[in-house]
Amino acid sequence: MSESKLAGQFLDAAIGLLQRVRDEDAEPIAAAGTLIAHTVADGGRLFAFGAGHSSLAAQDIVYRAGGLALMNLLAVPGVVGVDVMPATLGSALERVDGLASAVLGSSPVRSGDVLVIISLSGRNALPVEMAMNARALGVKVIGVTSVAYASETTSRHVSGTYLKDHCDIVLDSRIAVGDAELTLDTIEAPFAPASTVVTTALLQAVMATAAGALADRGIEPPLLRSGNVDGGHDWNSQVMREYGDRIFYHH
């Protein structure tokens, strides 16, 4: 099989998933965007968390040109990316009970805020506890996960529950268990994961909805511009001055 054919198959699979998300997740996407807009308008703060490769989607909506300046990364040392050595340590930390409580307790997250939690499987202790504890604090939780995992895998949290069970709004990425879109007779393992493509698109759709909802309320969305266009840095500096009390990635 030619490499170009495999490339086309993967892109077709990703497009198919994006079409499903567009058609089947329209309602929760709208609800999530509206919730974020209300939170911004009411003086709340925005946070995003993801572990392992799910952190990529969280980082994609933080300090991003065209994105809301108020979205902050809730980072957990050792689980944000694959830079930790060994990389398997990050996976192990996701299964540690109590870690989420320690992270939230030392973070600026408070009642009235929104926390976006991204976890493909939603089965590990860290995202489950993060959602449970955040809601107990009065924080609204938007979960981005593949709901299929709840029926095809076993929860790793003592409660037996999944991320989806502790969210105010659930965005279902529709990713199949195993996160690999392609198979080939000559390759033993399935390959070509699409979760990052789909999850990132889901969240950008939410952010676009939030910007529109703010504009509908007569509020200029606190959007960042690219620093690589003329005037971008000046624009961003003004936004950060105006909303500095709700931005935690900039001093």
XYZ file of C-alpha atoms in Angstrom:
251
model
C 0.000 0.000 0.000
C 1.376 3.424 -0.922
C 2.155 5.897 1.813
C -0.056 8.495 0.143
C -3.044 6.178 0.365
C -2.501 5.750 4.105
C -2.206 9.504 4.496
C -5.491 9.970 2.674
C -7.177 7.322 4.809
C -6.082 9.039 7.988
C -7.237 12.440 6.786
C -10.576 10.952 5.741
C -10.944 9.371 9.173
C -10.161 12.669 10.884
C -12.605 14.525 8.643
C -15.281 11.955 9.419
C -14.773 12.434 13.150
C -14.895 16.204 12.794
C -18.157 15.920 10.879
C -19.602 13.742 13.666
C -18.557 16.276 16.269
C -20.093 19.092 14.221
C -23.390 17.240 13.818
C -23.683 15.441 17.158
C -21.994 17.813 19.627
C -23.533 21.081 18.476
C -25.649 21.468 21.614
C -22.900 20.916 24.220
C -20.464 23.040 22.186
C -22.958 25.902 22.273
C -23.584 25.354 25.991
C -19.857 25.318 26.765
C -19.218 28.489 24.781
C -22.122 30.224 26.468
C -20.894 29.164 29.917
C -17.430 30.539 29.210
C -18.896 33.808 27.956
C -21.068 34.160 31.064
C -18.050 33.469 33.258
C -15.957 36.114 31.524
C -18.802 38.635 31.741
C -19.349 37.903 35.445
C -15.693 38.376 36.377
C -14.763 34.702 36.606
C -11.540 33.088 35.489
C -10.886 30.315 32.973
C -8.578 27.327 33.357
C -7.720 24.300 31.236
C -6.125 21.026 32.297
C -5.005 17.948 30.424
C -2.520 15.191 31.208
C -0.151 13.547 28.747
C -1.130 14.143 25.151
C -4.449 15.575 26.332
C -2.373 18.503 27.594
C -1.748 19.482 23.968
C -5.375 20.489 23.526
C -5.301 22.402 26.814
C -2.183 24.290 25.783
C -3.732 25.092 22.401
C -6.313 27.403 23.999
C -3.871 29.164 26.347
C -1.968 32.324 25.292
C -3.040 31.719 21.733
C -3.424 34.197 18.892
C -7.144 34.421 18.171
C -7.940 32.934 21.576
C -9.295 34.316 24.823
C -6.550 35.893 26.913
C -8.286 34.780 30.106
C -7.724 31.048 29.549
C -5.000 29.790 31.900
C -3.202 26.447 31.978
C -3.690 24.488 35.195
C -0.388 22.664 35.157
C 0.427 19.547 37.174
C 4.192 18.982 37.364
C 5.207 15.817 35.585
C 2.006 15.258 33.617
C 1.846 18.244 31.257
C 3.912 16.658 28.502
C 6.419 14.020 27.494
C 9.406 16.093 28.587
C 9.460 14.371 31.990
C 11.971 11.524 32.253
C 11.038 8.787 32.025
C 7.959 9.645 29.954
C 6.091 6.782 31.613
C 6.216 8.713 34.914
C 3.574 11.079 33.575
C 1.224 8.163 32.951
C 1.870 6.828 36.439
C 1.117 10.183 38.054
C -2.317 10.239 36.392
C -3.235 7.257 38.557
C -2.114 8.785 41.873
C -4.948 9.401 44.327
C -4.953 12.801 46.024
C -2.794 14.613 43.489
C -5.713 16.618 42.094
C -6.641 17.883 45.536
C -3.087 19.112 46.158
C -2.983 20.862 42.779
C -6.316 22.622 43.193
C -5.491 23.598 46.763
C -2.382 25.463 45.642
C -3.929 26.987 42.511
C -5.850 30.264 42.075
C -9.006 28.364 41.014
C -12.041 29.490 43.019
C -15.819 29.394 43.047
C -17.340 30.991 39.964
C -14.506 29.943 37.659
C -14.615 27.472 34.766
C -12.232 24.536 34.462
C -11.917 22.660 31.171
C -10.646 19.134 31.835
C -9.404 17.101 28.881
C -8.920 13.353 29.198
C -9.415 10.994 26.304
C -10.264 7.961 28.431
C -11.558 9.846 31.458
C -10.744 6.777 33.546
C -7.686 7.818 35.540
C -7.770 9.143 39.082
C -6.311 12.560 38.260
C -8.980 13.901 35.860
C -11.807 12.270 37.820
C -10.679 13.780 41.113
C -9.917 17.082 39.438
C -13.520 17.322 38.274
C -14.998 16.125 41.570
C -12.935 18.508 43.686
C -13.408 21.466 41.364
C -17.179 21.147 41.475
C -17.043 20.878 45.254
C -15.314 24.276 45.214
C -18.125 25.790 43.162
C -16.237 25.629 39.875
C -18.084 24.775 36.664
C -16.442 21.872 34.834
C -16.407 21.287 31.082
C -15.149 17.788 30.325
C -13.695 16.784 26.966
C -13.470 13.020 26.673
C -14.424 9.964 24.649
C -17.581 8.638 26.274
C -16.986 5.236 24.649
C -14.266 4.473 27.189
C -16.824 4.380 29.997
C -18.539 1.362 28.475
C -15.436 -0.449 27.208
C -12.843 0.061 29.965
C -12.645 -0.070 33.744
C -12.371 3.097 35.808
C -9.088 3.572 37.685
C -10.709 5.763 40.323
C -11.859 4.272 43.599
C -15.401 5.486 42.910
C -15.626 3.483 39.703
C -16.676 6.623 37.868
C -15.276 8.525 34.885
C -14.630 12.161 34.042
C -17.942 12.346 32.207
C -19.783 11.625 35.467
C -18.520 14.782 37.184
C -18.974 17.538 34.606
C -21.500 20.288 34.095
C -21.026 19.905 30.336
C -19.517 16.944 28.475
C -17.981 17.251 25.012
C -17.671 13.805 23.433
C -14.747 13.513 21.018
C -16.190 10.268 19.584
C -12.692 8.744 19.492
C -12.687 4.946 19.474
C -11.070 3.143 22.400
C -7.361 2.826 21.675
C -7.101 6.107 19.735
C -5.815 4.669 16.446
C -7.698 5.125 13.194
C -5.797 2.805 10.849
C -4.841 -0.856 10.626
C -2.789 -2.774 8.087
C -2.225 -6.504 7.652
C 1.525 -5.994 7.627
C 1.544 -3.905 10.821
C 0.752 -5.618 14.099
C -0.562 -2.625 16.061
C -3.234 -0.101 15.050
C -1.826 3.351 14.321
C -2.565 7.000 13.400
C -4.276 8.600 16.426
C -6.749 11.404 15.763
C -7.659 12.508 19.280
C -5.493 15.638 19.223
C -6.975 16.827 15.932
C -10.550 16.299 17.087
C -10.174 17.527 20.656
C -8.387 20.677 19.571
C -11.071 21.401 16.995
C -13.791 20.818 19.591
C -12.245 23.333 21.942
C -11.619 25.925 19.263
C -15.292 25.616 18.291
C -16.175 26.294 21.924
C -13.889 29.316 22.065
C -15.356 30.708 18.850
C -18.826 30.306 20.335
C -17.724 32.083 23.504
C -16.342 35.039 21.540
C -19.606 35.366 19.636
C -21.671 35.088 22.816
C -19.659 37.878 24.438
C -20.135 40.097 21.389
C -23.874 39.403 21.503
C -23.861 40.791 25.054
C -22.083 43.914 23.910
C -18.779 42.868 25.447
C -15.571 43.014 23.434
C -14.050 39.520 23.750
C -10.570 39.720 25.349
C -8.866 38.108 22.370
C -5.137 37.956 21.709
C -3.585 38.861 18.378
C -0.553 37.254 16.796
C 2.707 38.763 17.955
C 3.962 38.265 14.415
C 1.698 40.911 12.888
C 2.300 44.629 13.194
C 0.664 46.018 16.312
C 0.076 42.578 17.804
C 2.273 43.060 20.859
C 0.730 46.426 21.666
C -2.760 44.974 21.379
C -1.885 42.043 23.647
C -0.235 44.294 26.226
C -3.419 46.340 26.472
C -5.585 43.234 26.908
C -3.263 41.897 29.595
C -3.311 45.215 31.456
C -7.087 45.335 31.369
C -7.568 41.729 32.497
C -4.348 41.237 34.446
C -6.119 40.092 37.604
C -7.505 37.086 35.717
C -4.373 36.129 33.760
C -1.887 33.903 35.595
C 0.649 33.149 32.860
C 1.879 36.760 32.701
C 3.393 38.959 35.410
